[in-house]
Amino acid sequence: MRIFKGIAASEGLAKGKALVHHHASLAAEKQHILADGVPGELAKFRSALQTAKQTLQEHDASNISRESKDILETHLLMLEDPEYIQQIEAYITTNLVCAQWAIDSVTSSMVALLEQTDDDLLRERAVDFKDVSLYLIDAIKGKGQRRMEHLSEDVILVADILMPSELFAMDKTHILGICLDGGGRASHVAILVRAFNIPTVLAAGGASKTVNDGDEIIVDGTYGEAFIRPDHTVSQMLDERYALWQQHELELHQMAGLSTTTTDGHEILLKTNIQTSNEVEAAKACGASGIGLFRSEFLYMESLETPSEERQFQVYKQIIEAMAPKPVTIRTIDIGGDKVVSGLGIDEKNPILGWRAVRFCLSRKDIFTVQLRALLRASVYGKLQIMFPMISGVEELNAVLHLLEHVKGECRSEHIPFDPDIKVGTMIEVPSAALCADILAKKVDFFSIGTNDLIQYTIAVDRGNEKIAYLYQPFHPGVLRSIRMIIEMAHQNNIPVSLCGEMASDPFCSVLLAGMGLDELSMGSQSLLQVRKILRSVSYEEAKKLAEHVLSMDSYLTITTYIREWMHDRFDHFTTI
C-alpha cells in the first residue's frame, strides 16, 4: 500500500480502479515554408480558430455549471484576443514557419512570462493559454489527442497534469475520482472538479508514476489523500471517516439559514470575500450577510488589456444585483506588491513597500476615475459600499475622497444616476493608519482591517518569504493590540469595523476576534459555516473574557498555546486543525 498526501480540491470519497493518464501535449510540427506558402498557413490558422471556437461552443451548449461556462468563455475570449492572433500571424509571416510552429512558439513565450510571476491567478492564465494552443494545434492536425472521451467502466483518473479542455472532453459519468501529481486549489481544474462534484486530490507528488492501470485506489478529496492498493484495515477506516464527514457536513449545512448569534444574543455579521462573480452563489448558499470584500484588481489581472468602464460596470452590477438587498463592499484596485498586472509599468525592487494600491491609483487617475465611474453607475442596483486599500494617513484619504467627489460631480453633470448615500470606508492594514485610526474614523463610514498586510507590516516580515515564515504570527501581542486599538477608535466614532484577512477564516481566531468587539468578519464562503457554528456555541461574555485574558499575555507562543487549548476544550468534536 502507498499513501500520497496532497491538496484537498473537491470533497468526497471515491474508490475504484485506476486509469493512468500521462499528459502528452500535441507536438507542433516545426517546418519552414517559402514566402508563397504564407497565405496558406495563415488560412490554416484562421480555420483552426473557427474550429476551436466551435468545439468550445459545443461544450458550452451542454448542461454545465456557471463556473464551467465562465472558464469556457475565458478560453473563447483568448481565441478572439487580437494581440494573441496578431502575434501568431506575424510569427508566420516574419519567420516563414508553419502555423503549428507559430502557435507553439508564441504561446510558449507568453506562458514563460506568466509562469515567472508569484501570483496564482496569472500562473493559471498560463495554463489557459497552453490549453487554447492545444485546441488550435488539434484543429490543424484534424484529430483529437484525448483518449478518455468514451469509457466503458468506472475509474479513478490518475494523471500528471490535466488541462481544462481534457476534463470537458472526458466521459465524466465514469470518472469516480481524480488524483493529479500537480495543480493548486485555485486552478481552473480545481474549480471544474468541484463544479462536476468529482472527489479530487491535487499536488499528490509522483502518484501517476507509481500507479498502474487497474490498481485499486481510494481518493479522499476532503483530507487530500490518495491510497494506492489499500488494505482491508485502511478501507474500513475510510468508510468510518466518510460517515463522520457526512454527519459533519449535514450539521454545517443546517447553519446556512441561521444568524451568527452567540448564546447570550450578541450578533456578529459574517460576510464573504470574493474575487470573481462566480463566487456569489456560494456566498448566498452559505447564508452570508453580504460581500465583505470584492477584490476588484482581479478584473485587471485576468485580461491582457485594462478593463473598460462598461466591462467593470457590468461585473459590479451583476454582483450587486445578485446580492441585493445585502451589501457588497468593493475594494478599489489593489495592484502592485505581489499582484502583478502586465502593461501597467509596475516593476520595482521592493514592491511590497512600493508603488501599489491607492498610491498607484492616485498616480494613475486616468485608470482610477474609470473605476470610480463604473462603481457609481453600479451603485443604483443594490447596496454598494466602496473601500480604499492601503491608506497610510489622512492626506491619502483626503485625496481619494476628493477624487470620488469630483467623479460624482461629473456623473451629475452627465445625468448619470448613482446612490447619493453610498457608504465609503477604508482598509486599515498599515501601522500608520492603525495609529491614526481615530483621525481616519471621522472621515469614513466604516473600517475593514486587512490583517494579511497589517501582520507583515507590523512585525516587518515578508509573508511570502519561507525563511522567516515562522515570524508571521497573527497572535503576536503587537498585532492583537493594534486590532483592539482600531476597534476602539472606530466605535468611539460610531462606525462599524470588520476584519477581512485570513484571521477571519481561522476557526481558532473566531471567538477571540468576536470578543475583541469586531462587528463583522469576512472570509471565504467555504469557512463561513464552520465559523458560524463556533460563534453560535459560545456566549459573548465568554468571548470577551477570553480576549481580555489573551491581551494581557506577552508572547505569541503563550497566546497560541492558550487559544488552541481553550478552543479544543470546547470544540474538539468538530474542529480539525
Coordinates of C-alpha atoms in Angstrom, one line a residue:
M1 CA 0.0 0.0 0.0
R2 CA 1.2 3.6 -0.8
I3 CA -0.3 6.8 0.6
F4 CA 0.0 10.1 -1.2
K5 CA -0.7 13.4 0.6
G6 CA -1.8 16.4 -1.5
I7 CA -4.3 19.2 -1.6
A8 CA -8.0 18.6 -0.9
A9 CA -9.5 20.1 -4.0
S10 CA -13.0 18.6 -4.1
E11 CA -14.7 17.0 -1.2
G12 CA -15.9 13.4 -1.1
L13 CA -14.6 9.8 -1.1
A14 CA -14.2 7.6 -4.2
K15 CA -13.0 4.1 -4.6
G16 CA -12.3 2.2 -7.9
K17 CA -9.7 1.0 -10.4
A18 CA -7.0 3.4 -11.6
L19 CA -6.8 4.7 -15.1
V20 CA -3.3 6.4 -15.6
H21 CA -3.0 9.3 -18.0
H22 CA 0.4 10.8 -18.7
H23 CA -0.2 14.1 -20.4
A24 CA 1.3 14.4 -23.8
S25 CA 0.5 17.7 -25.5
L26 CA 0.3 17.6 -29.2
A27 CA 3.7 18.1 -30.7
A28 CA 3.7 21.0 -33.1
E29 CA 5.3 20.3 -36.4
K30 CA 8.3 22.5 -37.0
Q31 CA 8.6 23.3 -40.7
H32 CA 9.9 26.3 -42.6
I33 CA 7.9 27.5 -45.5
L34 CA 8.6 29.6 -48.6
A35 CA 7.2 33.1 -48.9
D36 CA 4.4 32.0 -51.2
G37 CA 3.3 29.5 -48.6
V38 CA 2.4 32.2 -46.1
P39 CA -1.2 32.7 -47.3
G40 CA -1.9 29.0 -47.0
E41 CA -0.6 28.8 -43.4
L42 CA -2.5 31.9 -42.4
A43 CA -5.6 30.3 -43.8
K44 CA -4.9 27.1 -41.8
F45 CA -4.5 29.2 -38.6
R46 CA -7.8 31.2 -39.2
S47 CA -9.6 27.9 -40.0
A48 CA -8.2 26.4 -36.8
L49 CA -9.5 29.4 -34.8
Q50 CA -13.1 28.8 -36.1
T51 CA -12.8 25.0 -35.4
A52 CA -11.6 25.6 -31.9
K53 CA -14.3 28.1 -31.2
Q54 CA -16.9 25.6 -32.4
T55 CA -15.5 22.9 -30.2
L56 CA -15.7 25.2 -27.1
Q57 CA -19.2 26.4 -28.0
E58 CA -20.4 22.7 -28.2
H59 CA -19.1 22.2 -24.7
D60 CA -20.8 25.5 -23.6
A61 CA -24.2 24.3 -25.1
S62 CA -24.2 21.3 -22.7
N63 CA -25.7 21.2 -19.3
I64 CA -22.8 22.6 -17.2
S65 CA -22.4 24.9 -14.2
R66 CA -22.0 28.6 -14.4
E67 CA -18.4 28.3 -13.2
S68 CA -17.7 25.9 -16.1
K69 CA -19.3 28.2 -18.6
D70 CA -17.2 31.1 -17.3
I71 CA -14.0 29.1 -18.0
L72 CA -15.2 28.2 -21.5
E73 CA -15.9 31.9 -22.1
T74 CA -12.4 32.8 -20.9
H75 CA -11.0 30.4 -23.5
L76 CA -13.3 31.8 -26.2
L77 CA -12.1 35.3 -25.4
M78 CA -8.5 34.1 -25.7
L79 CA -9.3 32.8 -29.2
E80 CA -10.6 36.2 -30.1
D81 CA -7.8 38.1 -28.4
P82 CA -6.4 40.4 -31.2
E83 CA -3.0 40.6 -29.7
Y84 CA -2.6 36.8 -29.5
I85 CA -3.9 36.4 -33.1
Q86 CA -1.7 39.2 -34.4
Q87 CA 1.4 37.8 -32.8
I88 CA 0.9 34.3 -34.3
E89 CA 0.2 35.7 -37.7
A90 CA 3.2 38.0 -37.5
Y91 CA 5.4 35.0 -36.5
I92 CA 4.2 33.0 -39.5
T93 CA 4.9 35.9 -41.9
T94 CA 8.2 37.1 -40.4
N95 CA 9.8 33.8 -39.6
L96 CA 8.4 31.8 -42.6
V97 CA 7.2 28.9 -40.4
C98 CA 4.1 26.7 -40.5
A99 CA 1.0 27.7 -38.4
Q100 CA 1.6 24.9 -35.8
W101 CA 5.1 26.1 -35.1
A102 CA 4.0 29.7 -34.8
I103 CA 1.2 28.8 -32.4
D104 CA 3.6 26.8 -30.2
S105 CA 6.3 29.4 -30.2
V106 CA 4.1 32.4 -29.4
T107 CA 2.2 30.5 -26.7
S108 CA 5.4 29.2 -25.1
S109 CA 6.8 32.8 -24.8
M110 CA 3.6 34.0 -23.2
V111 CA 3.4 31.0 -20.9
A112 CA 7.1 31.5 -19.8
L113 CA 6.4 35.2 -18.9
L114 CA 3.2 34.4 -16.9
E115 CA 4.8 31.4 -15.1
Q116 CA 7.6 33.7 -13.7
T117 CA 5.1 35.6 -11.5
D118 CA 4.3 34.8 -7.9
D119 CA 0.6 35.3 -8.5
D120 CA -1.5 32.2 -8.6
L121 CA -4.1 33.8 -10.9
L122 CA -1.6 34.8 -13.5
R123 CA 0.0 31.4 -13.5
E124 CA -3.4 29.9 -14.1
R125 CA -3.7 32.2 -17.2
A126 CA -0.5 30.4 -18.4
V127 CA -2.4 27.0 -18.2
D128 CA -5.3 28.6 -20.1
F129 CA -3.0 29.7 -23.0
K130 CA -1.5 26.2 -23.1
D131 CA -4.9 24.7 -23.3
V132 CA -6.1 27.1 -26.0
S133 CA -3.0 26.3 -28.1
L134 CA -3.8 22.6 -27.8
Y135 CA -7.3 23.3 -29.3
L136 CA -5.7 25.2 -32.2
I137 CA -3.0 22.5 -32.9
D138 CA -5.6 19.8 -32.5
A139 CA -7.8 21.6 -35.1
I140 CA -4.9 22.0 -37.6
K141 CA -4.0 18.3 -37.3
G142 CA -7.6 17.3 -37.7
K143 CA -7.6 14.7 -34.9
G144 CA -8.0 14.7 -31.2
Q145 CA -5.5 13.8 -28.6
R146 CA -7.9 12.7 -25.8
R147 CA -8.3 9.1 -25.0
M148 CA -11.0 9.4 -22.3
E149 CA -14.0 10.6 -24.3
H150 CA -15.7 7.2 -24.1
L151 CA -15.0 5.0 -21.1
S152 CA -16.6 1.5 -20.7
E153 CA -16.2 1.3 -16.9
D154 CA -15.9 3.4 -13.8
V155 CA -12.4 4.6 -13.0
I156 CA -10.3 6.8 -10.7
L157 CA -8.3 9.0 -13.1
V158 CA -4.6 9.4 -12.0
A159 CA -2.6 11.8 -14.1
D160 CA 0.5 14.1 -14.0
I161 CA -1.5 17.2 -15.1
L162 CA -4.9 17.8 -16.6
M163 CA -6.0 20.6 -18.9
P164 CA -9.5 22.0 -18.5
S165 CA -10.2 21.1 -22.2
E166 CA -9.4 17.4 -21.4
L167 CA -11.7 17.5 -18.4
F168 CA -14.5 18.9 -20.5
A169 CA -13.9 16.3 -23.2
M170 CA -13.7 13.2 -21.0
D171 CA -16.6 10.9 -20.1
K172 CA -17.3 12.2 -16.6
T173 CA -20.1 9.7 -16.0
H174 CA -17.4 7.1 -15.4
I175 CA -14.8 9.3 -13.6
L176 CA -15.4 8.5 -9.9
G177 CA -12.4 10.5 -8.6
I178 CA -9.2 12.2 -9.7
C179 CA -5.7 12.3 -8.4
L180 CA -3.2 14.6 -10.0
D181 CA 0.6 15.0 -9.4
G182 CA 0.3 18.8 -9.6
G183 CA -2.2 21.6 -9.5
G184 CA -3.4 24.1 -7.0
R185 CA -6.7 24.7 -5.2
A186 CA -7.3 28.0 -7.2
S187 CA -6.7 26.4 -10.6
H188 CA -9.4 26.1 -13.2
V189 CA -9.2 22.3 -13.0
A190 CA -9.9 22.6 -9.2
I191 CA -12.9 24.9 -10.0
L192 CA -14.2 22.4 -12.5
V193 CA -13.9 19.2 -10.4
R194 CA -15.8 21.0 -7.7
A195 CA -18.5 22.0 -10.2
F196 CA -18.6 18.4 -11.5
N197 CA -18.7 17.0 -7.9
I198 CA -15.7 14.7 -8.5
P199 CA -13.7 13.9 -5.4
T200 CA -10.2 15.2 -6.2
V201 CA -6.7 15.3 -4.7
L202 CA -4.2 17.7 -6.3
A203 CA -0.4 18.1 -5.8
A204 CA 0.0 14.4 -4.9
G205 CA 3.6 14.2 -5.9
G206 CA 4.5 11.3 -8.2
A207 CA 1.3 9.3 -7.8
S208 CA 1.0 8.8 -11.6
K209 CA 4.4 7.3 -11.8
T210 CA 3.6 4.8 -9.0
V211 CA 0.1 3.7 -10.0
N212 CA -0.6 1.1 -12.8
D213 CA -3.8 0.8 -14.8
G214 CA -6.3 -1.4 -12.9
D215 CA -4.8 -0.8 -9.4
E216 CA -7.3 -0.3 -6.7
I217 CA -7.2 3.3 -5.4
I218 CA -9.2 5.4 -2.9
V219 CA -9.3 9.2 -3.3
D220 CA -10.2 11.3 -0.3
G221 CA -11.0 14.7 -1.6
T222 CA -11.8 16.0 1.9
Y223 CA -8.5 15.2 3.6
G224 CA -6.4 15.4 0.4
E225 CA -5.2 11.8 0.5
A226 CA -4.9 9.0 -2.1
F227 CA -4.4 5.4 -1.0
I228 CA -2.9 3.1 -3.6
R229 CA -3.7 -0.6 -3.3
P230 CA -5.2 -0.1 0.2
D231 CA -5.5 -3.0 2.7
H232 CA -8.7 -4.0 4.4
T233 CA -7.9 -2.0 7.6
V234 CA -7.5 1.2 5.6
S235 CA -10.7 0.6 3.6
Q236 CA -12.6 0.1 6.8
M237 CA -11.1 3.3 8.4
L238 CA -12.0 5.4 5.3
D239 CA -15.6 4.1 5.4
E240 CA -15.9 5.3 9.0
R241 CA -14.2 8.6 8.0
Y242 CA -16.7 9.2 5.2
A243 CA -19.7 8.6 7.6
L244 CA -18.3 11.2 10.0
W245 CA -17.7 13.7 7.2
Q246 CA -21.3 13.3 6.0
Q247 CA -22.6 14.0 9.5
H248 CA -20.4 17.0 9.9
E249 CA -21.5 18.4 6.5
L250 CA -25.1 17.9 7.5
E251 CA -24.6 19.8 10.7
L252 CA -22.8 22.7 8.9
H253 CA -25.5 23.0 6.2
Q254 CA -28.1 23.5 8.9
M255 CA -26.2 26.7 9.8
A256 CA -26.9 28.3 6.4
G257 CA -30.2 29.8 7.2
L258 CA -29.3 31.0 10.7
S259 CA -27.9 34.2 12.1
T260 CA -24.5 34.3 13.7
T261 CA -25.7 35.0 17.2
T262 CA -24.0 34.0 20.4
T263 CA -25.8 32.1 23.1
D264 CA -26.5 35.4 25.0
G265 CA -27.9 37.2 22.0
H266 CA -25.0 39.1 20.5
E267 CA -24.8 39.1 16.7
I268 CA -21.7 39.2 14.6
L269 CA -22.2 39.6 10.8
L270 CA -20.4 37.0 8.7
K271 CA -19.7 38.1 5.1
T272 CA -17.6 36.6 2.3
N273 CA -14.5 37.6 0.4
I274 CA -14.7 37.0 -3.4
Q275 CA -12.6 37.8 -6.4
T276 CA -14.9 36.8 -9.3
S277 CA -18.7 37.0 -9.9
N278 CA -18.7 33.2 -10.0
E279 CA -18.4 33.1 -6.2
V280 CA -21.6 35.0 -5.5
E281 CA -23.8 31.9 -5.5
A282 CA -21.6 30.2 -2.9
A283 CA -21.9 33.3 -0.7
K284 CA -25.7 33.2 -0.9
A285 CA -25.8 29.4 -0.3
C286 CA -23.9 29.7 3.0
G287 CA -26.1 32.5 4.2
A288 CA -23.6 35.3 4.1
S289 CA -24.7 38.7 5.4
G290 CA -23.2 40.2 2.3
I291 CA -19.9 40.5 0.4
G292 CA -17.3 42.0 2.8
L293 CA -14.6 42.2 0.2
F294 CA -14.7 42.0 -3.6
R295 CA -11.1 42.2 -4.9
S296 CA -11.6 44.3 -8.0
E297 CA -8.0 44.1 -9.1
F298 CA -8.6 40.6 -10.5
L299 CA -10.6 42.2 -13.3
Y300 CA -7.3 43.8 -14.3
M301 CA -5.3 40.6 -13.8
E302 CA -7.5 38.3 -15.9
S303 CA -7.1 40.2 -19.1
L304 CA -4.2 41.5 -21.3
E305 CA -6.0 44.8 -21.5
T306 CA -7.2 47.3 -18.9
P307 CA -10.9 46.6 -18.4
S308 CA -13.2 49.3 -19.8
E309 CA -15.7 51.3 -17.8
E310 CA -18.5 49.3 -19.3
R311 CA -16.8 45.9 -18.6
Q312 CA -16.3 46.9 -14.9
F313 CA -19.8 48.3 -14.6
Q314 CA -21.4 45.1 -15.9
V315 CA -19.4 43.0 -13.4
Y316 CA -20.1 45.2 -10.4
K317 CA -23.8 45.4 -11.4
Q318 CA -24.1 41.7 -11.7
I319 CA -22.6 41.1 -8.2
I320 CA -24.6 43.9 -6.5
E321 CA -27.9 42.8 -8.1
A322 CA -27.3 39.2 -7.2
M323 CA -26.6 40.0 -3.5
A324 CA -29.4 42.7 -3.1
P325 CA -30.6 43.8 -0.6
K326 CA -27.5 42.6 1.2
P327 CA -24.4 44.9 1.0
V328 CA -21.5 44.5 -1.3
T329 CA -18.2 46.1 -0.4
I330 CA -15.9 46.6 -3.4
R331 CA -12.3 47.4 -2.8
T332 CA -10.8 49.7 -5.4
I333 CA -7.8 48.5 -7.4
D334 CA -5.2 46.9 -5.1
I335 CA -2.4 46.1 -7.6
G336 CA 1.4 46.2 -7.1
G337 CA 3.2 44.3 -4.4
D338 CA 2.5 40.6 -5.0
K339 CA -0.3 41.4 -7.5
V340 CA 1.4 41.9 -10.9
V341 CA -0.5 43.3 -13.8
S342 CA 1.2 43.3 -17.2
G343 CA 1.3 46.6 -19.2
L344 CA 1.0 49.0 -16.2
G345 CA 4.7 49.6 -15.7
I346 CA 4.9 48.3 -12.1
D347 CA 8.3 46.7 -11.8
E348 CA 10.1 47.6 -8.6
K349 CA 12.9 46.2 -6.5
N350 CA 10.9 46.4 -3.3
P351 CA 7.2 46.2 -4.5
I352 CA 5.7 45.4 -1.0
L353 CA 6.7 48.9 0.1
G354 CA 6.4 50.4 -3.3
W355 CA 4.0 51.9 -5.9
R356 CA 0.9 49.9 -5.1
A357 CA -2.8 50.1 -4.2
V358 CA -4.0 53.7 -3.5
R359 CA -0.5 55.0 -4.3
F360 CA -0.8 53.7 -7.9
C361 CA -4.4 54.9 -8.2
L362 CA -3.6 58.5 -7.2
S363 CA -0.7 58.5 -9.7
R364 CA -2.9 56.9 -12.5
K365 CA -6.1 58.9 -12.1
D366 CA -6.9 58.1 -15.7
I367 CA -7.4 54.4 -14.6
F368 CA -8.8 55.2 -11.2
T369 CA -11.5 57.6 -12.3
V370 CA -12.8 55.0 -14.8
Q371 CA -13.2 52.5 -11.9
L372 CA -14.9 55.1 -9.7
R373 CA -17.4 56.0 -12.5
A374 CA -18.2 52.3 -13.0
L375 CA -18.7 51.8 -9.3
L376 CA -21.0 54.9 -9.0
R377 CA -23.1 53.7 -12.0
A378 CA -23.5 50.2 -10.5
S379 CA -24.5 51.6 -7.0
V380 CA -28.1 52.1 -8.0
Y381 CA -28.7 48.4 -8.4
G382 CA -28.3 47.4 -4.8
K383 CA -26.3 48.3 -1.7
L384 CA -22.8 49.1 -2.7
Q385 CA -20.0 50.2 -0.3
I386 CA -16.7 51.5 -1.7
M387 CA -13.5 50.7 0.2
F388 CA -10.0 52.1 -0.4
P389 CA -6.9 49.9 0.3
M390 CA -3.6 50.7 1.9
I391 CA -4.4 54.2 3.2
S392 CA -1.4 55.3 5.3
G393 CA -2.7 58.6 6.6
V394 CA -5.2 61.4 6.3
E395 CA -3.5 63.0 3.3
E396 CA -4.1 60.0 1.1
L397 CA -7.6 59.5 2.4
N398 CA -8.5 63.2 1.7
A399 CA -7.1 62.8 -1.9
V400 CA -9.2 59.7 -2.8
L401 CA -12.3 61.2 -1.2
H402 CA -11.8 64.4 -3.1
L403 CA -11.4 62.5 -6.4
L404 CA -14.6 60.5 -5.6
E405 CA -16.5 63.7 -5.1
H406 CA -15.1 65.0 -8.4
V407 CA -16.3 61.9 -10.2
K408 CA -19.7 62.3 -8.5
G409 CA -19.9 65.8 -9.9
E410 CA -19.1 64.5 -13.4
C411 CA -21.9 62.0 -13.1
R412 CA -24.4 64.6 -12.0
S413 CA -23.4 66.9 -14.9
E414 CA -23.9 64.0 -17.3
H415 CA -27.2 62.9 -15.7
I416 CA -25.8 59.5 -14.7
P417 CA -27.7 58.2 -11.7
F418 CA -25.9 56.9 -8.6
D419 CA -26.7 56.3 -4.9
P420 CA -26.2 59.6 -3.2
D421 CA -25.9 57.9 0.2
I422 CA -23.2 55.4 -0.9
K423 CA -21.1 54.4 2.1
V424 CA -17.3 54.8 1.8
G425 CA -14.7 53.1 4.0
T426 CA -11.0 52.4 4.3
M427 CA -8.9 49.3 5.0
I428 CA -6.6 49.6 8.0
E429 CA -3.6 47.5 7.0
V430 CA -0.7 49.9 7.5
P431 CA 0.6 50.6 11.1
S432 CA 0.5 54.3 10.5
A433 CA -3.3 54.0 9.7
A434 CA -3.8 52.0 12.8
L435 CA -2.1 54.6 14.9
C436 CA -4.2 57.4 13.2
A437 CA -7.4 55.3 13.3
D438 CA -9.2 58.0 15.5
I439 CA -8.4 60.6 12.8
L440 CA -9.4 58.4 9.8
A441 CA -12.6 57.3 11.5
K442 CA -14.0 60.8 11.4
K443 CA -13.9 60.8 7.6
V444 CA -15.4 57.4 6.6
D445 CA -18.4 55.3 7.2
F446 CA -16.6 52.0 8.2
F447 CA -13.3 50.3 8.7
S448 CA -12.1 47.0 7.5
I449 CA -9.0 45.5 9.0
G450 CA -6.8 43.8 6.4
T451 CA -4.7 41.5 8.7
N452 CA -2.7 39.9 5.9
D453 CA -0.8 43.1 5.3
L454 CA -1.2 44.5 8.8
I455 CA 0.7 41.5 10.3
Q456 CA 3.5 41.7 7.8
Y457 CA 4.0 45.4 8.2
T458 CA 3.6 45.4 12.0
I459 CA 6.1 42.6 12.5
A460 CA 8.3 43.6 9.5
V461 CA 8.1 40.1 8.0
D462 CA 7.6 39.3 4.3
R463 CA 4.7 36.8 4.3
G464 CA 6.0 35.3 1.1
N465 CA 9.5 34.6 2.4
E466 CA 9.8 31.0 3.5
K467 CA 13.0 31.7 5.5
I468 CA 11.2 33.9 8.0
A469 CA 7.6 32.4 7.7
Y470 CA 7.8 31.4 11.4
L471 CA 7.7 35.1 12.3
Y472 CA 4.4 35.7 10.6
Q473 CA 2.3 35.3 13.7
P474 CA -1.4 36.5 13.9
F475 CA -1.3 36.1 17.7
H476 CA 1.7 38.4 18.1
P477 CA 0.8 40.8 21.0
G478 CA 1.7 43.8 18.8
V479 CA -0.9 42.6 16.2
L480 CA -3.6 41.9 18.7
R481 CA -3.1 45.3 20.4
S482 CA -3.3 47.0 17.0
I483 CA -6.6 45.3 16.2
R484 CA -8.0 46.2 19.6
M485 CA -7.0 49.9 19.2
I486 CA -8.5 50.1 15.7
I487 CA -11.8 48.6 17.0
E488 CA -11.9 51.1 20.0
M489 CA -11.2 54.1 17.8
A490 CA -13.9 53.0 15.3
H491 CA -16.5 52.5 18.0
Q492 CA -15.6 55.8 19.7
N493 CA -16.5 57.5 16.4
N494 CA -19.7 55.4 15.9
I495 CA -18.6 53.5 12.8
P496 CA -18.6 49.7 12.4
V497 CA -15.4 47.7 11.9
S498 CA -14.9 44.4 10.1
L499 CA -11.9 42.1 9.6
C500 CA -11.3 40.6 6.2
G501 CA -7.9 39.0 6.4
E502 CA -7.1 35.3 6.7
M503 CA -7.6 35.5 10.5
A504 CA -11.3 35.8 9.9
S505 CA -11.5 32.4 8.4
D506 CA -9.3 30.7 11.0
P507 CA -11.6 28.8 13.5
F508 CA -9.1 29.3 16.2
C509 CA -9.3 33.1 15.9
S510 CA -13.1 33.4 15.6
V511 CA -14.0 33.6 19.3
L512 CA -11.1 35.8 20.2
L513 CA -11.9 38.3 17.4
A514 CA -15.6 38.4 18.4
G515 CA -14.6 39.0 22.0
M516 CA -12.4 41.9 20.9
G517 CA -15.6 43.7 19.7
L518 CA -15.5 43.3 15.9
D519 CA -18.9 43.9 14.2
E520 CA -18.2 41.8 11.2
L521 CA -15.9 39.0 9.9
S522 CA -15.4 38.5 6.2
M523 CA -13.9 35.3 4.8
G524 CA -14.1 32.7 2.0
S525 CA -17.5 31.1 1.8
Q526 CA -16.0 27.6 2.5
S527 CA -15.1 28.8 6.0
L528 CA -18.2 30.7 6.9
L529 CA -20.4 27.9 8.2
Q530 CA -17.7 26.5 10.4
V531 CA -17.1 29.9 12.0
R532 CA -20.8 30.4 12.4
K533 CA -21.2 27.1 14.2
I534 CA -18.4 28.0 16.6
L535 CA -19.7 31.5 17.4
R536 CA -23.3 30.2 17.9
S537 CA -21.9 27.8 20.5
V538 CA -20.4 30.4 22.9
S539 CA -21.6 33.4 24.8
Y540 CA -20.4 36.9 24.1
E541 CA -19.3 37.3 27.7
E542 CA -17.1 34.2 27.4
A543 CA -15.6 35.6 24.2
K544 CA -14.8 39.0 25.9
K545 CA -13.2 37.3 28.9
L546 CA -11.0 35.2 26.5
A547 CA -9.9 38.4 24.7
E548 CA -9.2 40.2 27.9
H549 CA -7.1 37.4 29.2
V550 CA -5.2 36.9 26.0
L551 CA -4.4 40.6 25.6
S552 CA -2.7 40.5 29.0
M553 CA -0.2 37.9 27.7
D554 CA 3.3 38.9 26.5
S555 CA 4.2 36.2 24.0
Y556 CA 2.7 34.8 20.8
L557 CA 3.8 31.3 21.8
T558 CA 1.9 31.6 25.1
I559 CA -1.1 33.1 23.4
T560 CA -1.2 30.4 20.6
T561 CA -0.9 27.6 23.1
Y562 CA -3.6 29.1 25.3
I563 CA -6.0 29.7 22.4
R564 CA -5.6 26.2 21.0
E565 CA -6.2 24.6 24.4
W566 CA -9.2 26.8 25.0
M567 CA -10.8 26.0 21.7
H568 CA -10.1 22.3 21.8
D569 CA -11.6 22.0 25.2
R570 CA -14.9 23.3 23.8
F571 CA -14.9 22.4 20.1
D572 CA -12.7 19.3 19.7
H573 CA -15.7 17.3 18.2
F574 CA -15.7 19.4 15.1
T575 CA -12.5 21.5 14.7
T576 CA -10.0 19.7 12.6
I577 CA -7.0 22.0 12.7

